[in-house]
Short mmCIF file of C-alpha atoms in Angstrom, two decimals:
data_model
loop_
_atom_site.label_atom_id
_atom_site.label_comp_id
_atom_site.label_asym_id
_atom_site.label_seq_id
_atom_site.Cartn_x
_atom_site.Cartn_y
_atom_site.Cartn_z
CA MET A 1 121.74 68.68 82.21
CA LYS A 2 118.06 68.28 81.88
CA ILE A 3 115.35 70.36 83.71
CA SER A 4 114.97 67.68 86.48
CA GLU A 5 118.71 67.75 87.11
CA LEU A 6 118.47 71.47 87.25
CA GLU A 7 115.72 71.46 89.53
CA LYS A 8 117.61 68.96 92.17
CA LYS A 9 120.68 71.16 91.70
CA SER A 10 119.08 74.56 92.13
CA GLY A 11 116.17 73.83 94.67
CA ILE A 12 113.85 75.44 92.15
CA SER A 13 110.94 73.56 90.87
CA ALA A 14 110.71 72.63 87.14
CA TYR A 15 107.46 74.57 86.86
CA THR A 16 109.14 77.80 88.45
CA LEU A 17 112.29 77.24 86.16
CA ARG A 18 109.95 77.17 83.00
CA TYR A 19 108.29 80.17 84.40
CA TYR A 20 111.61 82.30 84.65
CA GLU A 21 112.20 81.00 81.13
CA LYS A 22 108.93 82.33 79.77
CA ALA A 23 109.83 85.64 81.88
CA GLY A 24 113.32 86.03 80.21
CA LEU A 25 115.29 85.48 83.16
CA LEU A 26 116.44 82.03 82.26
CA ARG A 27 117.30 80.28 79.04
CA ALA A 28 118.46 76.70 78.26
CA SER A 29 121.77 76.67 76.76
CA GLN A 30 120.61 74.56 74.07
CA ARG A 31 117.80 71.93 73.00
CA SER A 32 118.43 68.32 72.44
CA SER A 33 117.51 66.46 69.17
CA ASN A 34 114.05 65.44 71.04
CA ASN A 35 113.72 69.20 71.87
CA TYR A 36 114.53 68.87 75.65
CA ARG A 37 115.99 71.66 77.44
CA GLU A 38 119.68 71.16 78.07
CA TYR A 39 121.03 73.32 80.96
CA SER A 40 124.80 74.23 81.57
CA GLN A 41 126.69 74.95 84.77
CA ASP A 42 126.17 78.72 83.75
CA ASP A 43 122.59 78.15 83.54
CA LEU A 44 122.76 76.58 87.07
CA SER A 45 124.63 79.61 88.32
CA THR A 46 122.00 81.77 86.81
CA ALA A 47 119.09 79.89 88.34
CA LYS A 48 120.97 79.97 91.79
CA PHE A 49 121.19 83.83 91.25
CA ILE A 50 117.81 84.24 90.57
CA LEU A 51 116.85 82.18 93.84
CA ALA A 52 119.18 84.73 95.90
CA CYS A 53 117.43 87.61 94.46
CA LYS A 54 114.09 86.05 95.00
CA GLN A 55 115.15 85.13 98.84
CA SER A 56 116.39 88.74 99.03
CA GLY A 57 113.03 90.24 98.26
CA PHE A 58 113.54 91.38 94.68
CA SER A 59 110.87 91.40 92.05
CA LEU A 60 111.20 89.63 88.89
CA ALA A 61 111.85 93.14 87.04
CA GLU A 62 114.63 93.85 89.87
CA THR A 63 116.06 90.49 89.32
CA SER A 64 116.04 91.03 85.39
CA SER A 65 118.13 94.12 85.96
CA LEU A 66 120.42 92.66 88.39
CA LEU A 67 120.97 89.59 85.84
CA ALA A 68 121.80 92.07 82.99
CA ILE A 69 124.40 93.88 85.45
CA LYS A 70 125.85 90.35 86.46
CA ASP A 71 125.82 89.12 82.64
CA ASN A 72 127.49 92.52 81.30
CA LYS A 73 129.73 93.41 84.29
CA ASP A 74 131.93 95.33 82.01
CA LYS A 75 129.25 97.40 80.70
CA HIS A 76 127.74 98.39 84.06
CA VAL A 77 128.90 100.08 87.32
CA CYS A 78 128.29 98.74 90.92
CA ALA A 79 126.09 102.02 91.64
CA GLU A 80 123.53 100.56 89.39
CA ALA A 81 123.02 97.47 91.66
CA LYS A 82 123.31 99.66 94.66
CA GLU A 83 120.53 101.73 93.50
CA ILE A 84 118.23 98.77 92.75
CA THR A 85 119.09 97.57 96.39
CA LYS A 86 118.28 101.09 97.97
CA ASN A 87 115.18 101.23 96.25
CA LYS A 88 114.20 97.82 97.56
CA ILE A 89 115.15 98.84 101.07
CA VAL A 90 112.95 101.75 100.91
CA GLN A 91 109.91 99.72 99.33
CA ILE A 92 110.37 97.10 102.34
CA SER A 93 110.54 99.88 105.11
CA GLU A 94 107.13 101.19 103.69
CA GLN A 95 105.75 97.71 103.74
CA ILE A 96 106.79 97.35 107.24
CA LYS A 97 105.26 100.49 108.46
CA GLN A 98 102.00 99.35 106.89
CA LEU A 99 102.18 95.77 108.42
CA GLU A 100 102.93 97.53 111.81
CA ASN A 101 99.89 99.94 111.35
CA MET A 102 97.67 96.61 110.50
CA GLN A 103 99.06 94.87 113.47
CA ASN A 104 98.33 97.88 115.87
CA THR A 105 94.82 98.08 114.40
CA LEU A 106 94.11 94.27 114.95
CA LYS A 107 95.49 94.55 118.53
CA LYS A 108 93.26 97.41 119.18
CA LEU A 109 90.04 95.22 117.94
CA GLU A 110 91.22 92.23 119.59
CA LYS A 111 91.53 94.07 122.90
CA ILE A 112 88.01 95.64 122.75
CA CYS A 113 86.33 92.42 122.19
CA ASN A 114 85.51 90.09 125.26
CA GLY A 115 85.15 87.13 122.81
CA ASP A 116 82.37 85.52 124.78
CA ASN A 117 79.66 83.50 123.14
CA LYS A 118 77.19 86.20 122.81
CA SER A 119 75.44 86.65 119.13
CA ALA A 120 77.73 88.46 116.85
CA GLU A 121 75.11 91.10 116.71
CA PHE A 122 76.95 92.48 119.91
CA CYS A 123 80.61 92.05 118.71
CA SER A 124 82.63 95.15 119.15
CA ILE A 125 85.13 93.87 116.60
CA ILE A 126 82.17 93.86 113.81
CA SER A 127 80.52 96.98 115.03
CA THR A 128 84.07 98.87 114.93
CA LEU A 129 84.67 97.69 111.50
CA GLU A 130 81.30 98.58 110.38
CA LYS A 131 81.69 102.26 111.50
CA ASP A 132 85.37 102.60 110.12
CA HIS A 133 84.05 101.94 106.80
#
């Protein structure tokens, strides 16, 4: 199948598919005589796997590691995939904490401001941010 068909079947834009190819995550099975990429059902499966990894929050490097495990299951153990997943959970938990801290700060800033139409010279949000930084 050509890239346009792979795009339709995978739900991934042709631009992104080419990006994944440049990143080494996806490779066209072959090239036609006029040098068009030709993709197989296995390539479609790989594209869908990459999409599932992306939707799960895995980075391109993590996706690459998971693909290596997927493509050579007999040379890897399940613990490798679990370790990658555990590390991602820790990373996301840290991001959630950071986002919660940001949200709390923003709520405090929003609460101290009366939001009237006076000059910003008297804006408590601006003055608080000026003091903090």
